[in-house]
Tab-separated table of C-alpha atoms (C1' of nucleotides) in Angstrom:
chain	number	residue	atom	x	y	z
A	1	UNK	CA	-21.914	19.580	5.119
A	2	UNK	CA	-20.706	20.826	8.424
A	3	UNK	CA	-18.008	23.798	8.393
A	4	UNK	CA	-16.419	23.838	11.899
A	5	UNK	CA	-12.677	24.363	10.459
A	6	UNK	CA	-11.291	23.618	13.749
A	7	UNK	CA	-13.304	20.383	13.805
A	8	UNK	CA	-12.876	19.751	10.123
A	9	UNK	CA	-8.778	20.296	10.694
A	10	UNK	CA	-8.556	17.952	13.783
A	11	UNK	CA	-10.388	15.284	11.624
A	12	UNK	CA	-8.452	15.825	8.570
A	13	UNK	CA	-5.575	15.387	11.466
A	14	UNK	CA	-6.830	11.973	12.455
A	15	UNK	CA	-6.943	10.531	9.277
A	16	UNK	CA	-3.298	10.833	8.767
A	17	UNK	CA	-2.682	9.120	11.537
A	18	UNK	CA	-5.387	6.128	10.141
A	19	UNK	CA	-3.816	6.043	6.751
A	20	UNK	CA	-0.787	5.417	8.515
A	21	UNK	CA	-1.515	3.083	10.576
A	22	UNK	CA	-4.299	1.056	8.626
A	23	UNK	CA	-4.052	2.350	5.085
A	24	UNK	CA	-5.379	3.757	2.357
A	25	UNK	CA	-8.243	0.761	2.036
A	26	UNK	CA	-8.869	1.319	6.223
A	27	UNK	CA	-9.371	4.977	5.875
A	28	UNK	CA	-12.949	5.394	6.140
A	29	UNK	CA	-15.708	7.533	8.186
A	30	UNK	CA	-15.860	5.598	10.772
A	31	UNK	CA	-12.335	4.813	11.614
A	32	UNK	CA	-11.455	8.510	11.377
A	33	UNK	CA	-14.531	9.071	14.111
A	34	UNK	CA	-12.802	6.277	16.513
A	35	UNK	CA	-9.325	8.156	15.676
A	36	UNK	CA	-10.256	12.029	16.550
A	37	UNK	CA	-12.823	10.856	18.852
A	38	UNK	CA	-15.683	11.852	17.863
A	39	UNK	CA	-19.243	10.562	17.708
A	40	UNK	CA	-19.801	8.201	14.881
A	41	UNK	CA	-21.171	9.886	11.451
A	42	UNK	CA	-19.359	13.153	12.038
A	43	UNK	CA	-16.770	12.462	9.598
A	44	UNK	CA	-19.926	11.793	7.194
A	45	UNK	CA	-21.463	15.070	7.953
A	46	UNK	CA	-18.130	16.732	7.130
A	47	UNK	CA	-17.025	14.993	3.827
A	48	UNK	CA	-19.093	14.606	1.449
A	49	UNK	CA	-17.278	10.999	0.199
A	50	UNK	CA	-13.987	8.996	0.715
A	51	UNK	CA	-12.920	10.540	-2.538
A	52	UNK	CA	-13.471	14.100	-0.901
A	53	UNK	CA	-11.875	12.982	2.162
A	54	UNK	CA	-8.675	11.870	0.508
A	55	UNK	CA	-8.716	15.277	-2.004
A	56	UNK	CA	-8.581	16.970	1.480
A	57	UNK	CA	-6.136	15.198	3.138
A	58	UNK	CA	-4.001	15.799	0.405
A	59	UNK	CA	-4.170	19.224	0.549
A	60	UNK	CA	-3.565	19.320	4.041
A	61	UNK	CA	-0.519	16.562	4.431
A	62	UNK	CA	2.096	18.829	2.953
A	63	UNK	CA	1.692	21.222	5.319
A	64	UNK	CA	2.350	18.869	8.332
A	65	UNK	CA	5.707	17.582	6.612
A	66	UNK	CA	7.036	21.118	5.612
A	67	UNK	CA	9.402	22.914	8.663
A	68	UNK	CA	7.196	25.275	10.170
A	69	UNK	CA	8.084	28.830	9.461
A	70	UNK	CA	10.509	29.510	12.366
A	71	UNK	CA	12.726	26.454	10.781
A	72	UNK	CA	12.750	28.022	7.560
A	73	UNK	CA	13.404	31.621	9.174
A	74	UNK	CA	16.396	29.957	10.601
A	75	UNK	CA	17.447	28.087	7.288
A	76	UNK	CA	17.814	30.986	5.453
A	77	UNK	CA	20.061	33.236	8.281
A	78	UNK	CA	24.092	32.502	9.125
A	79	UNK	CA	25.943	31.420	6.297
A	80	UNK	CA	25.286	29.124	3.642
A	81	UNK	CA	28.096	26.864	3.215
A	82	UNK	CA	28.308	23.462	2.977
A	83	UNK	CA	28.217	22.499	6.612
A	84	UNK	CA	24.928	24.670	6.917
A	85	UNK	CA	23.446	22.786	4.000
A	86	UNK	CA	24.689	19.683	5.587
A	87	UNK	CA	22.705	20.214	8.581
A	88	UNK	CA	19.460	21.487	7.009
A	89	UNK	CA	19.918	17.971	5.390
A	90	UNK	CA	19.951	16.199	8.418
A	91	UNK	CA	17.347	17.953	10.320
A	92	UNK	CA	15.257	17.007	7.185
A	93	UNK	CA	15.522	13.903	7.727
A	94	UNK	CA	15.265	13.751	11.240
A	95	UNK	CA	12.192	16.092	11.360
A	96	UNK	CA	10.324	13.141	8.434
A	97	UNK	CA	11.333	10.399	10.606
A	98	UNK	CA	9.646	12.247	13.675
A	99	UNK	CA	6.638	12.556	12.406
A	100	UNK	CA	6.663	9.279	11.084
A	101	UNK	CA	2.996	8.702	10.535
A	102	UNK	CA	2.870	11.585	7.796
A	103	UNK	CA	5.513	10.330	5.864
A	104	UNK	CA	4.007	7.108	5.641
A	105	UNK	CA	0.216	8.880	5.066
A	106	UNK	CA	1.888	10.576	2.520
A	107	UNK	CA	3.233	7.400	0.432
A	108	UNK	CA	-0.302	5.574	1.356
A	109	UNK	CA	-2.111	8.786	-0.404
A	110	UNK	CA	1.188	8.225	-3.699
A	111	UNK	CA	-0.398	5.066	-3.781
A	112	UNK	CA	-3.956	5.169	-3.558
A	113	UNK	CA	-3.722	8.451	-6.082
A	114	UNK	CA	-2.905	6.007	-8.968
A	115	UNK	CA	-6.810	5.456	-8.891
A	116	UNK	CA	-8.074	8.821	-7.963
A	117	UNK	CA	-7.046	11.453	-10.691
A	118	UNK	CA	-8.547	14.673	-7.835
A	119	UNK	CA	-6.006	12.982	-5.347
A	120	UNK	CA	-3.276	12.853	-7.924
A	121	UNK	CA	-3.581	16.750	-9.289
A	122	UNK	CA	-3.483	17.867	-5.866
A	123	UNK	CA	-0.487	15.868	-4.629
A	124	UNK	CA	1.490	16.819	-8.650
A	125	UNK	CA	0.528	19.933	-7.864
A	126	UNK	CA	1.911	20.447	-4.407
A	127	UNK	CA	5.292	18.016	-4.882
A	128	UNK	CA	5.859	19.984	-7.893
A	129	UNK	CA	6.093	23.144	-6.002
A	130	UNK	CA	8.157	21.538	-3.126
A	131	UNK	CA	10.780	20.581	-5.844
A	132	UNK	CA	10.945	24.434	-7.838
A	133	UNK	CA	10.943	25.723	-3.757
A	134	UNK	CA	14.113	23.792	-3.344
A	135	UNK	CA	15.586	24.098	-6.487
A	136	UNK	CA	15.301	28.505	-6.208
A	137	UNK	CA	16.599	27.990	-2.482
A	138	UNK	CA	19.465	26.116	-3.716
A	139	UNK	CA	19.951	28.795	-6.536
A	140	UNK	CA	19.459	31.421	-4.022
A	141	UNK	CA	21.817	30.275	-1.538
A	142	UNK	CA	25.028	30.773	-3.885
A	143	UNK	CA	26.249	26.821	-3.377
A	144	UNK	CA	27.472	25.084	-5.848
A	145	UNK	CA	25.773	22.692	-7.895
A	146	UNK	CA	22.509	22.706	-11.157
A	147	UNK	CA	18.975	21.821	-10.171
A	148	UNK	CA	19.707	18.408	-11.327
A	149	UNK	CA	22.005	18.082	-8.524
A	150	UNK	CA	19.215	19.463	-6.187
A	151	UNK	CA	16.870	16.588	-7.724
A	152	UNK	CA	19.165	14.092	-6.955
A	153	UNK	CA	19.739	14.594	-3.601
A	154	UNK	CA	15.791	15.446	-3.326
A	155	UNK	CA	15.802	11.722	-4.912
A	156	UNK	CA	18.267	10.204	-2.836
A	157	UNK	CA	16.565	11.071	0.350
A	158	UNK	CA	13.378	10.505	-0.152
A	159	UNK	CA	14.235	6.443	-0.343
A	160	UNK	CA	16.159	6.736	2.636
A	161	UNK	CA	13.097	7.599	4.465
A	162	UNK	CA	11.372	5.375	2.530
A	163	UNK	CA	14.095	2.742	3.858
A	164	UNK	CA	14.102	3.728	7.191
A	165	UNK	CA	10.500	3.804	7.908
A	166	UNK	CA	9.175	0.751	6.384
A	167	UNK	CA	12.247	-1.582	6.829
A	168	UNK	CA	14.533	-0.311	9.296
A	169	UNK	CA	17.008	-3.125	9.627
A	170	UNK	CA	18.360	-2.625	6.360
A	171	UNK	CA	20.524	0.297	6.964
A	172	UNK	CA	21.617	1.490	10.696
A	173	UNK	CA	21.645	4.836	11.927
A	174	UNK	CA	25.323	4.986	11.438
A	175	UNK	CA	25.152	4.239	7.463
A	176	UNK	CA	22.061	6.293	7.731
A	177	UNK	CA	23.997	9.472	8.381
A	178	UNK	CA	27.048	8.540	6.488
A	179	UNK	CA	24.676	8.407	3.369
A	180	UNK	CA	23.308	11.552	4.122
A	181	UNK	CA	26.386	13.249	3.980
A	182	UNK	CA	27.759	11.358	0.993
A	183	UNK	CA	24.802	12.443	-0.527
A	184	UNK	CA	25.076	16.435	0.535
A	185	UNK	CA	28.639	16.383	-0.638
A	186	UNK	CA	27.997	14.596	-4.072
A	187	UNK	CA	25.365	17.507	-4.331
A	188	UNK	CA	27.981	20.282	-3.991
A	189	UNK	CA	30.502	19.112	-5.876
A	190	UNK	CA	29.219	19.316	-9.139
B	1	UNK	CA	-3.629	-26.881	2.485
B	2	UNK	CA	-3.561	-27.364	-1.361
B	3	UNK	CA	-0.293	-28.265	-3.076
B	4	UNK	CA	-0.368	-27.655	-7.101
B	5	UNK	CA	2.920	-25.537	-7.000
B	6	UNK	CA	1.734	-23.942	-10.472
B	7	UNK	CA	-1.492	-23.381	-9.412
B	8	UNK	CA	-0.068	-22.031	-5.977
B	9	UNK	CA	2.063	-19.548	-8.812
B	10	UNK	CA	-0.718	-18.622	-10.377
B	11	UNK	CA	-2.698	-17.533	-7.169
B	12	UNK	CA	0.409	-15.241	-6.050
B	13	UNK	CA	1.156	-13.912	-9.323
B	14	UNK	CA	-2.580	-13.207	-9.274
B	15	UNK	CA	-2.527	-11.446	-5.669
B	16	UNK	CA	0.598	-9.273	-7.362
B	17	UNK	CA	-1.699	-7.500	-9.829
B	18	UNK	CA	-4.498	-7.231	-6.437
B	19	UNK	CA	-2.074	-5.756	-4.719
B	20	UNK	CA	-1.312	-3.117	-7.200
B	21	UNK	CA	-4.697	-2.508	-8.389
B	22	UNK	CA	-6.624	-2.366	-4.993
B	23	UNK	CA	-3.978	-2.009	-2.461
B	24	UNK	CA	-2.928	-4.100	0.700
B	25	UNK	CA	-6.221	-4.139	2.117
B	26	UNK	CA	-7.925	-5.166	-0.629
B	27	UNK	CA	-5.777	-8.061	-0.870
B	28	UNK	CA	-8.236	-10.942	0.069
B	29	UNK	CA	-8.635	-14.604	-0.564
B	30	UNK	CA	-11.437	-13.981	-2.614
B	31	UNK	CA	-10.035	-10.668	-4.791
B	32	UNK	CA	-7.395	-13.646	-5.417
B	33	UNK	CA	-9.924	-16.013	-6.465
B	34	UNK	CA	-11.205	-13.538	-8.696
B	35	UNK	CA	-8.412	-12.520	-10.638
B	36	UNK	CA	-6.928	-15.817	-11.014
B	37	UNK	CA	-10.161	-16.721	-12.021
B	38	UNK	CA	-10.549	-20.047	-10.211
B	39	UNK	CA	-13.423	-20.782	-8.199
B	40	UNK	CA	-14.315	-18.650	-5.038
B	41	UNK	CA	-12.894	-20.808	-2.069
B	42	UNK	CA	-9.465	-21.686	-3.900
B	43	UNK	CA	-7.001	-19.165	-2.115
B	44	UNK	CA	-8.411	-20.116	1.291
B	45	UNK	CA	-7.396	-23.454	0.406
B	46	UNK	CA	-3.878	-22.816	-0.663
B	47	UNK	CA	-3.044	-20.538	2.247
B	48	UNK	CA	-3.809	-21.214	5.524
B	49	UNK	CA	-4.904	-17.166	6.394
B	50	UNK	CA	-3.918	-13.549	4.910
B	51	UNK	CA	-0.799	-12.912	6.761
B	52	UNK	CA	0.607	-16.369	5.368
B	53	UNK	CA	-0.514	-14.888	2.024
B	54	UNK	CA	1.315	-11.974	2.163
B	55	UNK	CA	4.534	-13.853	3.277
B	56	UNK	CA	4.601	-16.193	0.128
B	57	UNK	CA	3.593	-13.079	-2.027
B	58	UNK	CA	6.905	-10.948	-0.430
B	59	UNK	CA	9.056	-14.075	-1.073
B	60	UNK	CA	7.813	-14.325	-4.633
B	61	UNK	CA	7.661	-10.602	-5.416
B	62	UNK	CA	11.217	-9.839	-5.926
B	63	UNK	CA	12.096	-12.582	-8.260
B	64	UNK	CA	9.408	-11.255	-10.703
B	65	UNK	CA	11.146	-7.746	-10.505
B	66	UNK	CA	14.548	-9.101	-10.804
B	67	UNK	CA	16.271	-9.531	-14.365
B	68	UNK	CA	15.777	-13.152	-15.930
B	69	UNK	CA	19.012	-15.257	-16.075
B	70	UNK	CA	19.742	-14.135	-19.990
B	71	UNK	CA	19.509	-10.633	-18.877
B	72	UNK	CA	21.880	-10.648	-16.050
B	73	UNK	CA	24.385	-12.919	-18.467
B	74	UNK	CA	23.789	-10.637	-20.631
B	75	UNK	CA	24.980	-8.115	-18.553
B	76	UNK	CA	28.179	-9.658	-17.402
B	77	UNK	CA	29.888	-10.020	-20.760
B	78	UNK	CA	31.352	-7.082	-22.762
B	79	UNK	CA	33.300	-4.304	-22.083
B	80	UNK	CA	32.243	-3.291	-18.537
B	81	UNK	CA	32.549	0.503	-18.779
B	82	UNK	CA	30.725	3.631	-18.171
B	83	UNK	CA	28.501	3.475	-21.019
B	84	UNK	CA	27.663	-0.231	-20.319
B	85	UNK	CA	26.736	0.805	-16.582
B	86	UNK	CA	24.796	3.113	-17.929
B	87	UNK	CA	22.860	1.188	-20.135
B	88	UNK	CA	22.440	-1.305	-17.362
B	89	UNK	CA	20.812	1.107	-15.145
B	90	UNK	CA	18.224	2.367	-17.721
B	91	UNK	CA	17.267	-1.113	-18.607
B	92	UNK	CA	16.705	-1.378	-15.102
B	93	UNK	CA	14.387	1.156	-14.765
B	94	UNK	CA	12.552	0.486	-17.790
B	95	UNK	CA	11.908	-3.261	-16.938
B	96	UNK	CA	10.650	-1.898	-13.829
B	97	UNK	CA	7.893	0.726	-15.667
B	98	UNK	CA	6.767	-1.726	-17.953
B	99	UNK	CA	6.095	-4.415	-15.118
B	100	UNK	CA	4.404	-1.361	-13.223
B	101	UNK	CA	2.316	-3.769	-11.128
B	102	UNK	CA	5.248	-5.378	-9.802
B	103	UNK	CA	6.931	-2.387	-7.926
B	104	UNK	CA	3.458	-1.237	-7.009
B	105	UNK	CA	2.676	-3.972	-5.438
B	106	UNK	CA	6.342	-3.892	-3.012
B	107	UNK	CA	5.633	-0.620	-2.421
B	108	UNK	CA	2.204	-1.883	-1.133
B	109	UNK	CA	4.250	-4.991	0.750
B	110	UNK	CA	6.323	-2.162	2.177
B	111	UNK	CA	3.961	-0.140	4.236
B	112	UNK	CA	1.969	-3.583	4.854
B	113	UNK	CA	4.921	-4.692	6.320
B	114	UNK	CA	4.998	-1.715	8.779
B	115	UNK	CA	2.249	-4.109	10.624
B	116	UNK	CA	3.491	-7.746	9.731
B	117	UNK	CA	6.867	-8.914	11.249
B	118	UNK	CA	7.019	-12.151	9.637
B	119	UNK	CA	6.550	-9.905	5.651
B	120	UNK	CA	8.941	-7.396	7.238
B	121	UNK	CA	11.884	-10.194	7.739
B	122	UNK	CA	11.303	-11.870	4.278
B	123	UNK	CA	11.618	-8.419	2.475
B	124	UNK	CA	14.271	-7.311	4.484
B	125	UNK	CA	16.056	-10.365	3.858
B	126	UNK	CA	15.474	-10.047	-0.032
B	127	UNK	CA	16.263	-6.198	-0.268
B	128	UNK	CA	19.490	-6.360	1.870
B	129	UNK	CA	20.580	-9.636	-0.572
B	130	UNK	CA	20.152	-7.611	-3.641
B	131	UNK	CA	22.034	-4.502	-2.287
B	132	UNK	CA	25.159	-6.982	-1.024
B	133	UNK	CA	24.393	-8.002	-4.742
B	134	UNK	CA	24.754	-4.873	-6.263
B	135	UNK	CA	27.374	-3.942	-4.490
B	136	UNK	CA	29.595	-6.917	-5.409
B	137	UNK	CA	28.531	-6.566	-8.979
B	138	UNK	CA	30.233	-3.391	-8.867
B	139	UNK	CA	33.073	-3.917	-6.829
B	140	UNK	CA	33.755	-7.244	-9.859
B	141	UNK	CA	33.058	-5.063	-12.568
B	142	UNK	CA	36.185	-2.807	-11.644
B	143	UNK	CA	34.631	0.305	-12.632
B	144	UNK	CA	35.173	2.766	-10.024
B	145	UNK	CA	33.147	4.162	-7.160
B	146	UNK	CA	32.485	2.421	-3.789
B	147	UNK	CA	30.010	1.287	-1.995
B	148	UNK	CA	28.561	4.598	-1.053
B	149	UNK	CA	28.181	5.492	-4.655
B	150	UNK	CA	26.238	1.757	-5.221
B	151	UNK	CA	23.797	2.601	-2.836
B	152	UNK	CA	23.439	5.943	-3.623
B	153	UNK	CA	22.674	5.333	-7.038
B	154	UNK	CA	20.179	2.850	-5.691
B	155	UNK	CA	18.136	5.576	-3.978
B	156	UNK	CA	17.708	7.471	-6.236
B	157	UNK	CA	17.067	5.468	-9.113
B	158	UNK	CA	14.238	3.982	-6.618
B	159	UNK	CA	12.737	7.294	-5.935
B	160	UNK	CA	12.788	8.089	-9.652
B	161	UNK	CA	10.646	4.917	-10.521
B	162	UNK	CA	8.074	5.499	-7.324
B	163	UNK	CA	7.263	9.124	-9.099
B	164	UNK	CA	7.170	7.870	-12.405
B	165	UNK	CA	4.746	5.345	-10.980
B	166	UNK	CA	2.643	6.965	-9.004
B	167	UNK	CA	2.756	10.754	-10.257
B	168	UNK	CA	4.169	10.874	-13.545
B	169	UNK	CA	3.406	14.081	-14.521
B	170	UNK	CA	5.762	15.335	-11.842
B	171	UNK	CA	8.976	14.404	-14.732
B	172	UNK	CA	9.087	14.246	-18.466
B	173	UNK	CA	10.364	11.329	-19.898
B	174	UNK	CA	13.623	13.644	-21.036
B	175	UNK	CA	13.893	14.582	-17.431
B	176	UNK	CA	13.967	10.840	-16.030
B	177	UNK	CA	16.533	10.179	-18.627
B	178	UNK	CA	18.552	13.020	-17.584
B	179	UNK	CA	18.431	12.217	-14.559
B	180	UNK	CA	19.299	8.551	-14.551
B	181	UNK	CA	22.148	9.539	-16.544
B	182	UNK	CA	23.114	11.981	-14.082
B	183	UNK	CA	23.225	9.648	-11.430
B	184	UNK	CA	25.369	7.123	-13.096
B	185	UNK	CA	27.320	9.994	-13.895
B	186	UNK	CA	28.142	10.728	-10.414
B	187	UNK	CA	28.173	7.167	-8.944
B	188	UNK	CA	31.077	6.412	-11.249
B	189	UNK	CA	33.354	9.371	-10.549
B	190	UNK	CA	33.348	9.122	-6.930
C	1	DA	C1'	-8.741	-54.608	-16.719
C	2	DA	C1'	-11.300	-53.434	-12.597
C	3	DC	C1'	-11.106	-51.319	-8.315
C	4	DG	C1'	-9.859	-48.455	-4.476
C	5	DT	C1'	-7.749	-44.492	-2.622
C	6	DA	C1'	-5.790	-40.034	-2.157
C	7	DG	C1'	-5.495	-35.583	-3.460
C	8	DT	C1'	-7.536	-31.850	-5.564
C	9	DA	C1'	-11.286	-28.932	-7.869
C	10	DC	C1'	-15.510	-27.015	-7.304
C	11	DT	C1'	-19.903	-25.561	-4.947
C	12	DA	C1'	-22.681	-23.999	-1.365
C	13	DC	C1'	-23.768	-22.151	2.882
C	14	DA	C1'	-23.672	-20.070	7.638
C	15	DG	C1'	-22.177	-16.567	10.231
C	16	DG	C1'	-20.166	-12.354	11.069
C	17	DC	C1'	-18.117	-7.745	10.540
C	18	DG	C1'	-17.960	-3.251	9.329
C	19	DG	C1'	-19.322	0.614	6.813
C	20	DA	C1'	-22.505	4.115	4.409
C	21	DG	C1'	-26.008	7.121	4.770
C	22	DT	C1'	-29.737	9.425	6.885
C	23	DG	C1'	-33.083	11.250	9.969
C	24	DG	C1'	-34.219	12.785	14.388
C	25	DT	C1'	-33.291	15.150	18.717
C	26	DG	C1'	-30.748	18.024	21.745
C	27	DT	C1'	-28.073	22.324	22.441
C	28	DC	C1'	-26.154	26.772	21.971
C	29	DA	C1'	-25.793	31.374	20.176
C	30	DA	C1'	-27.131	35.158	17.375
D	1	DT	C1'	-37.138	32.241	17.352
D	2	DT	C1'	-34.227	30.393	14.156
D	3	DG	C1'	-30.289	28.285	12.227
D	4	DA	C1'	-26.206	25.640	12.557
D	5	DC	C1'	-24.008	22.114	14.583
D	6	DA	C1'	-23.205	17.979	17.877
D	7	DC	C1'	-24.731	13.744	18.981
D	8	DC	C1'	-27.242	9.373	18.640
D	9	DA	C1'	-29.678	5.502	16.586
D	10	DC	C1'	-31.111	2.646	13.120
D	11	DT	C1'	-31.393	0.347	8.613
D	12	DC	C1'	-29.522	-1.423	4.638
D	13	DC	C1'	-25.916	-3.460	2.223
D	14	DG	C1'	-21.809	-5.669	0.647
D	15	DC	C1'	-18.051	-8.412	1.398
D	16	DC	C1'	-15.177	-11.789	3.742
D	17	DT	C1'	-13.901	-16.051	6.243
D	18	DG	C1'	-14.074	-20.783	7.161
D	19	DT	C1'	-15.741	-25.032	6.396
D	20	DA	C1'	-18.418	-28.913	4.942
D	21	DG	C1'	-19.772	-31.613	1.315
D	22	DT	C1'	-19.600	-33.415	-3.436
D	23	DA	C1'	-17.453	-34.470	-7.856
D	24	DC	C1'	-13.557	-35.511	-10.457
D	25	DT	C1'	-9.048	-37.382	-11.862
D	26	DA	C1'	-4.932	-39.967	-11.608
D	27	DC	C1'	-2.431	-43.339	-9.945
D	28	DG	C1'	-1.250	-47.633	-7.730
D	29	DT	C1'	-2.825	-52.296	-6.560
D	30	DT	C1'	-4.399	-56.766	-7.339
DNA sequence: AACGTAGTACTACAGGCGGAGTGGTGTCAA
DNA sequence: TTGACACCACTCCGCCTGTAGTACTACGTT
């Protein structure tokens, strides 16, 4: 077992982009060589088994969706009103739909973890945490509205990128944001 | 090309449960053959290759996740209030977690269909229908709320079944409830 | 009632693809 | 010099597709 973390990172890297693009079932050694390009078998010599390299993946794949820390520096200055919360809302989504292939990784990994219990603690684990993390900010921020509230709209979005990355046609970018805000609002008002 | 329409059933209702169980790319003509348990050579006959396979399966699909006639007559007569939405919407979801294999599988047919045009415009088709659907269900039913609220509800109640589905340790069963409640709640006061 | 025909079920096989795993060799740095 | 890693090559294995060929059954014809 190799231990290059660099090496080991930009792999981990490339098989986000192959679970996106081939699935869970096409996520093996090899593809993930072809992908980071890299001589064939490294992948081997760096996970010890496809159940390791999803485990791994895992781990890693919340990172890459999470703002980095200079969004969430700026999340938490200026006021917190509505509008503010708004707009964290939309860059949410807008920042998911960028990076596009880790959304989809992400729901490839949801599925594939209903037969690998390692996969499925770590992703529990880590969604878990998301959910608490926005549920405190919300109760931190002084707005309006119970953690159930929070859920919702945590709920609400998450099919909306759902929608708009697998089948796009069915709502445009104009309902898109319209929903959004609906959804914000609804959040605040109760 | 094969025509025994209930034998051509059987095969897709059998490449449902593959889908579920091993994923899109384990959906093969001989995974089929297997747990229809006809003889090896049998799908290949009935459909001419696998993208034509997953077409008739993402035409099929959504009437097996759809309510039976008796349900949905069910649901039209009676007092069409609050409570009766309500019930509605958790009969919904629990139809949909105890055919499990069903949802999986469109979730499957979803990200599959990230690849497959020809999938991608049958499930669009069928999604967008039973949305129109929903929404004119509502709009009949003369509870209040418009068509925001519809498809806001529809979200999230979607969301809600993917995590009890594929992590369900991530909600109680009181917390689903709660929450499904919750989002009636606010869908009709809108 | 006997026969022929069409459509379908079943079986078998040829050919190919892609992946896992491992061992060996080269290379660089401590 | 030694150890860790990159790179390369090779073998073994499993699974899938597509098709050809045979057997069966039902139905229509005469």
């Amino acid at each position: 077992m190799r231990s290059n973390p660099e090496r080991r990172l930009a792999l981990i890297d490339a098989a986000i982009e192959v679970l996106a693009k081939e699935g869970a079932r096409g996520l093996t050694f090899r593809a993930v060589d072809k992908e980071a390009a890299v001589p064939p078998g490294t992948a081997s010599n760096y996970f010890a088994n496809r159940d390791d390299l999803f485990t791994q993946v895992g781990g890693r794949i919340y990172e890459r969706l999470l703002p980095d820390e200079a969004t969430i520096a700026r999340g938490r200055e200026g006021v917190q009103d509505e509008t503010r919360y708004a707009e964290l809302m939309h860059e949410l989504v807008a920042r998911i739909s960028a990076f596009n292939s880790g959304y989809l990784a992400l729901l490839e990994l949801r599925l594939e973890s209903t037969r690998r219990p390692e996969l499925r603690a770590v992703l529990t684990k880590r969604i878990r945490e998301d959910i608490d993390a926005n549920i405190a900010y919300r109760a931190a921020s002084g707005l309006p509205g119970d953690s159930t509230s929070v859920v919702l709209l945590y709920l609400a979005l998450n099919w909306l990128i759902v929608e708009r990355l697998t089948l796009p046609d069915i709502f445009t970018e104009q309902e898109v944001r319209e929903l959004v805000e609906a959804a914000v609002r609804r959040a605040l008002n109760a």
